[in-house]
PDB file of C-alpha atoms in Angstrom:
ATOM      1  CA  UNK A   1      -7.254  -6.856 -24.140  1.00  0.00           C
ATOM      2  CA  UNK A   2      -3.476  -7.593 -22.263  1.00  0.00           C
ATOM      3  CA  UNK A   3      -4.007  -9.435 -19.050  1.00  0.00           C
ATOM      4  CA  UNK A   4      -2.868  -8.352 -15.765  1.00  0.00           C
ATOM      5  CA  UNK A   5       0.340 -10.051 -16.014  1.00  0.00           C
ATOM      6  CA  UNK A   6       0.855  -8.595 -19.207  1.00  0.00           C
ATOM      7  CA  UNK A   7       0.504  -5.338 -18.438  1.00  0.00           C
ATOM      8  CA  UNK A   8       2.721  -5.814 -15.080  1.00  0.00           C
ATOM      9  CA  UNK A   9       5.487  -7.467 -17.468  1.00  0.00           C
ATOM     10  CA  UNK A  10       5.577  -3.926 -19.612  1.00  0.00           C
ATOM     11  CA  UNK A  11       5.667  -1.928 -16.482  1.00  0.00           C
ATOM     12  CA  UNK A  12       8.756  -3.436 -15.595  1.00  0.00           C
ATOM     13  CA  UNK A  13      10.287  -2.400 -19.186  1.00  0.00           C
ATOM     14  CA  UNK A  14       9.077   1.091 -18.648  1.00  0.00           C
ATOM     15  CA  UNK A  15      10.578   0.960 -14.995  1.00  0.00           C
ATOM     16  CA  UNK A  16      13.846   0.203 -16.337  1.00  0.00           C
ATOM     17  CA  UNK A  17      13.901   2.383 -19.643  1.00  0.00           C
ATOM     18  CA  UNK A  18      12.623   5.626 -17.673  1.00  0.00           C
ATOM     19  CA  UNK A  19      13.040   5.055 -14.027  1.00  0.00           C
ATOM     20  CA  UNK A  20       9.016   5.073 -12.773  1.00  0.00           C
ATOM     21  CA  UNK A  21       6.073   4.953 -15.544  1.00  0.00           C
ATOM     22  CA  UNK A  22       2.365   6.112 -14.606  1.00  0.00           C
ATOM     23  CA  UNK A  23      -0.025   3.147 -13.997  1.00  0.00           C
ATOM     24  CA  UNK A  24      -3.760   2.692 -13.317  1.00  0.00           C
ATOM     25  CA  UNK A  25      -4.108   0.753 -10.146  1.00  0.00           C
ATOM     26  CA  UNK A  26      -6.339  -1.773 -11.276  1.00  0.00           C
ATOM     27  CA  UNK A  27      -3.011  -2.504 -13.484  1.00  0.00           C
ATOM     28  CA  UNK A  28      -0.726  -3.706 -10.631  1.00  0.00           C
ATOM     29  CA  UNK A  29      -3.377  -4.551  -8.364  1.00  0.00           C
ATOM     30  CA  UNK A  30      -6.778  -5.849  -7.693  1.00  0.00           C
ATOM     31  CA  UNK A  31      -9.589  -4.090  -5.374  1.00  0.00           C
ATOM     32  CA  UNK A  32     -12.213  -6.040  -3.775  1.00  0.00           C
ATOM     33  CA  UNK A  33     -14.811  -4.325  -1.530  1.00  0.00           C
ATOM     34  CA  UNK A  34     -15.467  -5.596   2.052  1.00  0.00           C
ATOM     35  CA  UNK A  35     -18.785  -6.797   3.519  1.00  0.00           C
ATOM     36  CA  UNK A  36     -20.685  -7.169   6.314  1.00  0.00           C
ATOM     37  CA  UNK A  37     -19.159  -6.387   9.758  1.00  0.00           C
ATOM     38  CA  UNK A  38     -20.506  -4.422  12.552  1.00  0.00           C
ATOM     39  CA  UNK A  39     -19.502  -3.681  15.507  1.00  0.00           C
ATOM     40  CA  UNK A  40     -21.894  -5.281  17.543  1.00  0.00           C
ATOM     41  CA  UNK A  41     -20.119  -8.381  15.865  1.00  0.00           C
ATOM     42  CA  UNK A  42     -16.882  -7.802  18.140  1.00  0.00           C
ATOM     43  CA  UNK A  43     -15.542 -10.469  20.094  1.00  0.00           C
ATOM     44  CA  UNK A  44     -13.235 -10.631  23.023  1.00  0.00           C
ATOM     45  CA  UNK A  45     -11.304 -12.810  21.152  1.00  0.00           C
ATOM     46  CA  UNK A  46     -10.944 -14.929  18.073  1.00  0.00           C
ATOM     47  CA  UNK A  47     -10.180 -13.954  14.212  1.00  0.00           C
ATOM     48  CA  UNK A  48      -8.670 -10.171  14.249  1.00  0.00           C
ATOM     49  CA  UNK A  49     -10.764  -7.534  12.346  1.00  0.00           C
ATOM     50  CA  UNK A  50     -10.478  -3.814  11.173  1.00  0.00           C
ATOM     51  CA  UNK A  51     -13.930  -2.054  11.057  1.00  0.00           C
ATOM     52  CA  UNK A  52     -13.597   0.812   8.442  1.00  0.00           C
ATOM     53  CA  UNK A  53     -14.271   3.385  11.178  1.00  0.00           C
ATOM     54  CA  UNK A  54     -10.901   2.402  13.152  1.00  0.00           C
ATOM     55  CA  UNK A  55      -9.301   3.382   9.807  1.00  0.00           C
ATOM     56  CA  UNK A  56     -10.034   6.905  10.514  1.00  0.00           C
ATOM     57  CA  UNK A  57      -9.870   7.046  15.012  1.00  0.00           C
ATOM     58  CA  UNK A  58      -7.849   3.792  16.095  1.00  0.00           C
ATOM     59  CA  UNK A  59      -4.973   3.074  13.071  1.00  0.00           C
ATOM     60  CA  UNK A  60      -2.116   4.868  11.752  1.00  0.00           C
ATOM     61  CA  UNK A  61      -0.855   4.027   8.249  1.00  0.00           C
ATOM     62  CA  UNK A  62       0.542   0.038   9.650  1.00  0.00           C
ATOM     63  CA  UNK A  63      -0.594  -1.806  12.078  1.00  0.00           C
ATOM     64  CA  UNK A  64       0.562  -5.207  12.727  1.00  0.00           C
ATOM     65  CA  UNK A  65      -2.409  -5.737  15.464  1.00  0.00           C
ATOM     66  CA  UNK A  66      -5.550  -5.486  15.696  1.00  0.00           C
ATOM     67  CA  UNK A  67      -7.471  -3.822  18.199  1.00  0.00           C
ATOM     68  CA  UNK A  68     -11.006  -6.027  17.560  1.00  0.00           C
ATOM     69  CA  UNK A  69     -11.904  -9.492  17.058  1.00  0.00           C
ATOM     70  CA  UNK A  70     -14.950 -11.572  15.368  1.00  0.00           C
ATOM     71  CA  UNK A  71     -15.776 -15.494  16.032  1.00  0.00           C
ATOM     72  CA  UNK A  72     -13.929 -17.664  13.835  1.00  0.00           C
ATOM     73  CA  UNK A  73     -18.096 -18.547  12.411  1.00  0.00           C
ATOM     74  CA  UNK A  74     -17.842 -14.950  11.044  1.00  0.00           C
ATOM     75  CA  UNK A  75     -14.513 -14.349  10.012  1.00  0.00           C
ATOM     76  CA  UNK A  76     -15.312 -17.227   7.625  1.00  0.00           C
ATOM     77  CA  UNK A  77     -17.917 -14.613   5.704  1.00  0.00           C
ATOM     78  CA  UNK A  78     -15.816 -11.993   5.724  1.00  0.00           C
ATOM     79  CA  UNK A  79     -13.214 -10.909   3.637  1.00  0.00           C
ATOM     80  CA  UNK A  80      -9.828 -12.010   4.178  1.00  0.00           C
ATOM     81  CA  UNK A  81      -6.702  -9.375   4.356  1.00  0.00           C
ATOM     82  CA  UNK A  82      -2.967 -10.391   4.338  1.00  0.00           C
ATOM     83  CA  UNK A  83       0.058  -9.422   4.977  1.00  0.00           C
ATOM     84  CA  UNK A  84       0.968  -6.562   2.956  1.00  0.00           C
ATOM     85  CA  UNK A  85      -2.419  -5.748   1.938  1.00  0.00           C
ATOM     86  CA  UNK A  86      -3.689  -2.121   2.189  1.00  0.00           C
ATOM     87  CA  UNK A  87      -7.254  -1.864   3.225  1.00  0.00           C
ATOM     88  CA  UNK A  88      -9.038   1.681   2.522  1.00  0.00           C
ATOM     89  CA  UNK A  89     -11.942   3.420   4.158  1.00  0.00           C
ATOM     90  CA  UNK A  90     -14.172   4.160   1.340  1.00  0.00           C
ATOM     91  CA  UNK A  91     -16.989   5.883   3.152  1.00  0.00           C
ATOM     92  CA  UNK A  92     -16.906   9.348   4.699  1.00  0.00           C
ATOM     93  CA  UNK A  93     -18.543  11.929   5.873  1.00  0.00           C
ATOM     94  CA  UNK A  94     -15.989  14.442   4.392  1.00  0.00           C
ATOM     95  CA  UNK A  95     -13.727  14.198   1.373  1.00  0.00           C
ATOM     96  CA  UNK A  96     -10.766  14.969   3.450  1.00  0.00           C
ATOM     97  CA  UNK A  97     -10.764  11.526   5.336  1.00  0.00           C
ATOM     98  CA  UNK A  98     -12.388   9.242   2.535  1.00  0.00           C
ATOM     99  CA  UNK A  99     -10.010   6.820   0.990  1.00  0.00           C
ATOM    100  CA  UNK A 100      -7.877   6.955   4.439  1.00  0.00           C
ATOM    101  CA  UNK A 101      -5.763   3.556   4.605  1.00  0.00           C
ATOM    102  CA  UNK A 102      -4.169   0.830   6.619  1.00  0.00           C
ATOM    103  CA  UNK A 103      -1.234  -1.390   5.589  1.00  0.00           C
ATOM    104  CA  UNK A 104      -1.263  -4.699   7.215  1.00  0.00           C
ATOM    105  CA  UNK A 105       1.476  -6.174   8.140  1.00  0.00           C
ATOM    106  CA  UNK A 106       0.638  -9.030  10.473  1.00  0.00           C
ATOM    107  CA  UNK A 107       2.079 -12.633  10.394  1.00  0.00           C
ATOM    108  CA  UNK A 108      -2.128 -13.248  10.638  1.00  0.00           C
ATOM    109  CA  UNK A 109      -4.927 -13.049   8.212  1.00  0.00           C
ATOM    110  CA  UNK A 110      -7.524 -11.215   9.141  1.00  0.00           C
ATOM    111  CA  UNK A 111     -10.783  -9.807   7.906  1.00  0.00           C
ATOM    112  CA  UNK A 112     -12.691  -6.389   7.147  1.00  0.00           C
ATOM    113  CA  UNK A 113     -16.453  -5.654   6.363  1.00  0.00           C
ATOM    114  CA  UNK A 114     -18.281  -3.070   4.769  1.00  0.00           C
ATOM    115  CA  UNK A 115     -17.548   0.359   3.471  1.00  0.00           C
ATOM    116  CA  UNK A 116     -13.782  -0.923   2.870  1.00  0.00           C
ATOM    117  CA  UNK A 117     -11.902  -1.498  -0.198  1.00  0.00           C
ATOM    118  CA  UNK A 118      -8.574  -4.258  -0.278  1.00  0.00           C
ATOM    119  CA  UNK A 119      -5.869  -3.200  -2.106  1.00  0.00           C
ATOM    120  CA  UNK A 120      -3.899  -6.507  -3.054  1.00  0.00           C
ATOM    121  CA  UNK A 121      -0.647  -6.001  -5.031  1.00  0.00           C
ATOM    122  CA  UNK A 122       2.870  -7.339  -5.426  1.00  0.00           C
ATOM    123  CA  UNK A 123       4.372  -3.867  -4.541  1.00  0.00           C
ATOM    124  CA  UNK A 124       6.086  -2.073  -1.767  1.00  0.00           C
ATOM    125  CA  UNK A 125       2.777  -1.400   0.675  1.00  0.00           C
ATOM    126  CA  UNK A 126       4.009   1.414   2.591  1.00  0.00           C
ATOM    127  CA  UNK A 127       4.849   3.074  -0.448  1.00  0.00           C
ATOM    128  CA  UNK A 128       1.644   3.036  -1.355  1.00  0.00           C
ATOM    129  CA  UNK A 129       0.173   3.947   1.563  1.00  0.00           C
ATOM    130  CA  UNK A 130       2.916   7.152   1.740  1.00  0.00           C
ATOM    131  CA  UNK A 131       1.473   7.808  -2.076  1.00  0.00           C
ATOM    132  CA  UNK A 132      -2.027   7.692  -1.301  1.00  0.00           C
ATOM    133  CA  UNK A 133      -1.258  10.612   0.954  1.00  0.00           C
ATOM    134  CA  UNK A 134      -0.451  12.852  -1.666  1.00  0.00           C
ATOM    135  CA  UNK A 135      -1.783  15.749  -3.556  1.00  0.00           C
ATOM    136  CA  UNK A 136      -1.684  13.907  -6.662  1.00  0.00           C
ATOM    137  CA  UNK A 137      -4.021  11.083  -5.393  1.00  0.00           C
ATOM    138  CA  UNK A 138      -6.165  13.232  -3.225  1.00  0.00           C
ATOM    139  CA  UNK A 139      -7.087  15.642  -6.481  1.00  0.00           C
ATOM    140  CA  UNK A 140      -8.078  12.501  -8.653  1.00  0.00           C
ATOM    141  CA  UNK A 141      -9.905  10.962  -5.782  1.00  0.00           C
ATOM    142  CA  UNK A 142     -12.078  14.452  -5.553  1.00  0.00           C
ATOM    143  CA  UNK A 143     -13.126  13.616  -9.306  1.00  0.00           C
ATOM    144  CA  UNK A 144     -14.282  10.484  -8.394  1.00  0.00           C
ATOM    145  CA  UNK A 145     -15.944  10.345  -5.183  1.00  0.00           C
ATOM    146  CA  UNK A 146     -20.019  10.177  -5.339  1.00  0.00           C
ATOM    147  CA  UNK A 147     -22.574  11.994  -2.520  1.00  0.00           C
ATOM    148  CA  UNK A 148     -23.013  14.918  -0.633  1.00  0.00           C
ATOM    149  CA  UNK A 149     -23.266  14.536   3.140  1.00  0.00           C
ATOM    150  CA  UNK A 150     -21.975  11.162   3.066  1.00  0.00           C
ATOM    151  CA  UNK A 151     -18.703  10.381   0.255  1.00  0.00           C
ATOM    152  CA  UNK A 152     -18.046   7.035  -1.588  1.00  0.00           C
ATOM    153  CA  UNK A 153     -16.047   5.812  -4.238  1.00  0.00           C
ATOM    154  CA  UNK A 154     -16.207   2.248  -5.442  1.00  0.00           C
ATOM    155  CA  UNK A 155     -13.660  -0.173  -6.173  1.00  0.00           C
ATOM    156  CA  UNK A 156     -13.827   0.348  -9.903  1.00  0.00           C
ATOM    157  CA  UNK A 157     -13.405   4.024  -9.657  1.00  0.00           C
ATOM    158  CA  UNK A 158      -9.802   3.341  -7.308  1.00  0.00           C
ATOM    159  CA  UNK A 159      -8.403   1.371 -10.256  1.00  0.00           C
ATOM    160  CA  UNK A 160      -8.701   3.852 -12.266  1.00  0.00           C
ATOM    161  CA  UNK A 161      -6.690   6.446 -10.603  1.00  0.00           C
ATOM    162  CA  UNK A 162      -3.350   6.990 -12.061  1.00  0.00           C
ATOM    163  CA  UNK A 163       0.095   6.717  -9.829  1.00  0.00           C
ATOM    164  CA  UNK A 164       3.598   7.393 -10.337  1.00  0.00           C
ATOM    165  CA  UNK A 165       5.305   3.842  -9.855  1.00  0.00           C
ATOM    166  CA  UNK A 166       8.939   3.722  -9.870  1.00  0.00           C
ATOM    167  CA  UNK A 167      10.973  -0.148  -9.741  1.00  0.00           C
ATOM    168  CA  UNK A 168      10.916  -1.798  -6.095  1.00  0.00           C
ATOM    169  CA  UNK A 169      14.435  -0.906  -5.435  1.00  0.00           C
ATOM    170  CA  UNK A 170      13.489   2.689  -5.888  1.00  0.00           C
ATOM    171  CA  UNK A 171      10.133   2.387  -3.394  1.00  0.00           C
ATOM    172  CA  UNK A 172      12.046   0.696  -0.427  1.00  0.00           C
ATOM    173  CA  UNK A 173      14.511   4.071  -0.658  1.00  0.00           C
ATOM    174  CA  UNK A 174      11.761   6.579  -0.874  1.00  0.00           C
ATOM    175  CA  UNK A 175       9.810   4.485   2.144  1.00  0.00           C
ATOM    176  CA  UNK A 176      13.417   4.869   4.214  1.00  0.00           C
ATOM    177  CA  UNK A 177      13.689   8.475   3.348  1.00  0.00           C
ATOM    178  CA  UNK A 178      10.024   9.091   4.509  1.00  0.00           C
ATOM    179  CA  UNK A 179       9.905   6.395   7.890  1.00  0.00           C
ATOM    180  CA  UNK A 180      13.393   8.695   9.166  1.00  0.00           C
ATOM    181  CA  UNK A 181      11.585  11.923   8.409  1.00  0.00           C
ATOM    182  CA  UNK A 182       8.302  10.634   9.994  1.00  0.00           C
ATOM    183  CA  UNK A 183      10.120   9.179  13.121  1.00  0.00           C
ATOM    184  CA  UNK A 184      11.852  12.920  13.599  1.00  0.00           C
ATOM    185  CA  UNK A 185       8.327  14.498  13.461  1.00  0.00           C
ATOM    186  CA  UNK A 186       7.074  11.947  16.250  1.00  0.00           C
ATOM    187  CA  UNK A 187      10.024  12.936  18.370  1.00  0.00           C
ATOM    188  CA  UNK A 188       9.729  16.682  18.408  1.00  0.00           C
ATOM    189  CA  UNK A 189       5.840  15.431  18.726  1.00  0.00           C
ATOM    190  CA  UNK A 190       6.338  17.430  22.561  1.00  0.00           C
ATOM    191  CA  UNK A 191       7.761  20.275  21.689  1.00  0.00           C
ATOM    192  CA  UNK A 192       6.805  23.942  20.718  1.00  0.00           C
ATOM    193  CA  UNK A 193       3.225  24.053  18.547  1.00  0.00           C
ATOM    194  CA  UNK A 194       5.108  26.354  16.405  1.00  0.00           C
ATOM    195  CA  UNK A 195       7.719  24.219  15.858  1.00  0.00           C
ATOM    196  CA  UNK A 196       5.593  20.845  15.108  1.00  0.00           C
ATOM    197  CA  UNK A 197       3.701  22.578  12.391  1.00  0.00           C
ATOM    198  CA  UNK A 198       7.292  23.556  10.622  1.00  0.00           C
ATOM    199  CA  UNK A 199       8.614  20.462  10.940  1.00  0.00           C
ATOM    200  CA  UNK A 200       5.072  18.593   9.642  1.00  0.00           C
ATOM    201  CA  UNK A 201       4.890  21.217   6.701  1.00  0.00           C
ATOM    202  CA  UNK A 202       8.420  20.210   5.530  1.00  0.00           C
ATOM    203  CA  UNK A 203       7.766  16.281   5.658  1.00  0.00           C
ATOM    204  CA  UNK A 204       4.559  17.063   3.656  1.00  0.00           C
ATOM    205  CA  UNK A 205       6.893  19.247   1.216  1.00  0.00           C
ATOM    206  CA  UNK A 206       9.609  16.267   0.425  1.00  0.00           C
ATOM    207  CA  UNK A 207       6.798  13.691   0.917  1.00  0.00           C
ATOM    208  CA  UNK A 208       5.338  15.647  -2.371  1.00  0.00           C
ATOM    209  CA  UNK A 209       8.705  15.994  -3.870  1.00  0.00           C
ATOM    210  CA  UNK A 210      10.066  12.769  -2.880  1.00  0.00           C
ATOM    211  CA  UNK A 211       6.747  10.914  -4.848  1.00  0.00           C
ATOM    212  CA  UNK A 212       5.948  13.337  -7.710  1.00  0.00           C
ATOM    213  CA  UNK A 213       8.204  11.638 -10.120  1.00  0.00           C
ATOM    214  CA  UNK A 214       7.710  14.512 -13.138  1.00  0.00           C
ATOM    215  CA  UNK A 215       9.386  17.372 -10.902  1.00  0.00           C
ATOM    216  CA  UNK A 216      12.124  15.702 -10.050  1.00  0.00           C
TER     217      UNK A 216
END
């Protein structure tokens, strides 16, 4: 059985032979589940903390803040988040939100609690994060999601799913491509309904193009 570095080493190879080569996640990554955390636990201050339901009502796909805190005596149970980690919402009432994500990119550590998966990885995180918004994650995450009126997957279920990884160089100009369109959408974000819904069905189009390497 190859270890982790191993298998990232061949990746690389691939990268560089084809252009982008389809990984399991648990291949470039590793996914540990959160625990504990409530919100009665919330502080006024102290160690910054994302509760899994602010994934789905307070965050957008970064945040470099947080909007919570938990005492220090706490924080020291929970688990820890870094920079650059991703941290996913793997409970749900509905299939549509579960799996819903937050890239942190705070100078800070901070910490998460239950119902959460941490995505740590050595790749580009918002590109990720844009690729966990697509149709070919959200179809494989159907597959594996357990329950009826409330979804879960675990943390061995996300490493199997399979994405389309292309060399770092490649990510940071897809991510550029996608932050331009997204910062257009925000700015017609006033204007006619009809008009916002165009302009939010295109960036969903090239989002899908832009990140489903075999129609390219």
């Amino acid at each position: 059985m190859r270890s982790k570095q191993q298998a990232q080493n061949l990746i690389k190879i691939l990268q560089y032979v084809y252009g982008y080569v389809e990984v399991r996640l648990g291949d470039i990554a590793s996914i540990v589940r959160g625990n504990g955390l409530q919100k009665r636990d919330f502080t006024e201050e102290g160690v910054g903390c994302i509760h899994y339901g602010q994934i789905y009502t307070k965050y957008g796909m970064v945040a470099e803040k947080t909007i919570s805190f938990v005492e220090e005596s706490l924080a020291e149970k929970l688990r820890k988040v870094e920079k650059g980690d991703i941290i996913f919402a793997v409970t749900s009432e509905n299939i549509e939100d579960l799996c819903k994500c937050v890239v942190w990119l705070g100078e800070d550590e901070i910490v998460t609690g239950g119902h959460t998966a941490i995505l740590k990885h050595n790749q580009n995180s918002k590109f990720l994060a844009y690729y966990f918004q697509t149709e070919a994650f959200h179809s494989q995450k159907r597959k594996l999601a357990t329950g009826t009126k409330v979804m879960d997957i675990t943390a061995t279920k996300l490493e199997e799913i399979l994405i389309s990884l292309p060399p770092l160089e490649e990510q940071q100009r897809i991510v550029d491509i996608l932050d331009r369109f997204d910062r257009l959408c925000n700015d017609i974000s006033e204007g006619l309904p009809a008009e916002i819904e165009a302009r939010q069905k295109q960036y969903e189009y090239y989002r899908e193009k832009l990140l489903n390497f075999k129609k390219l």
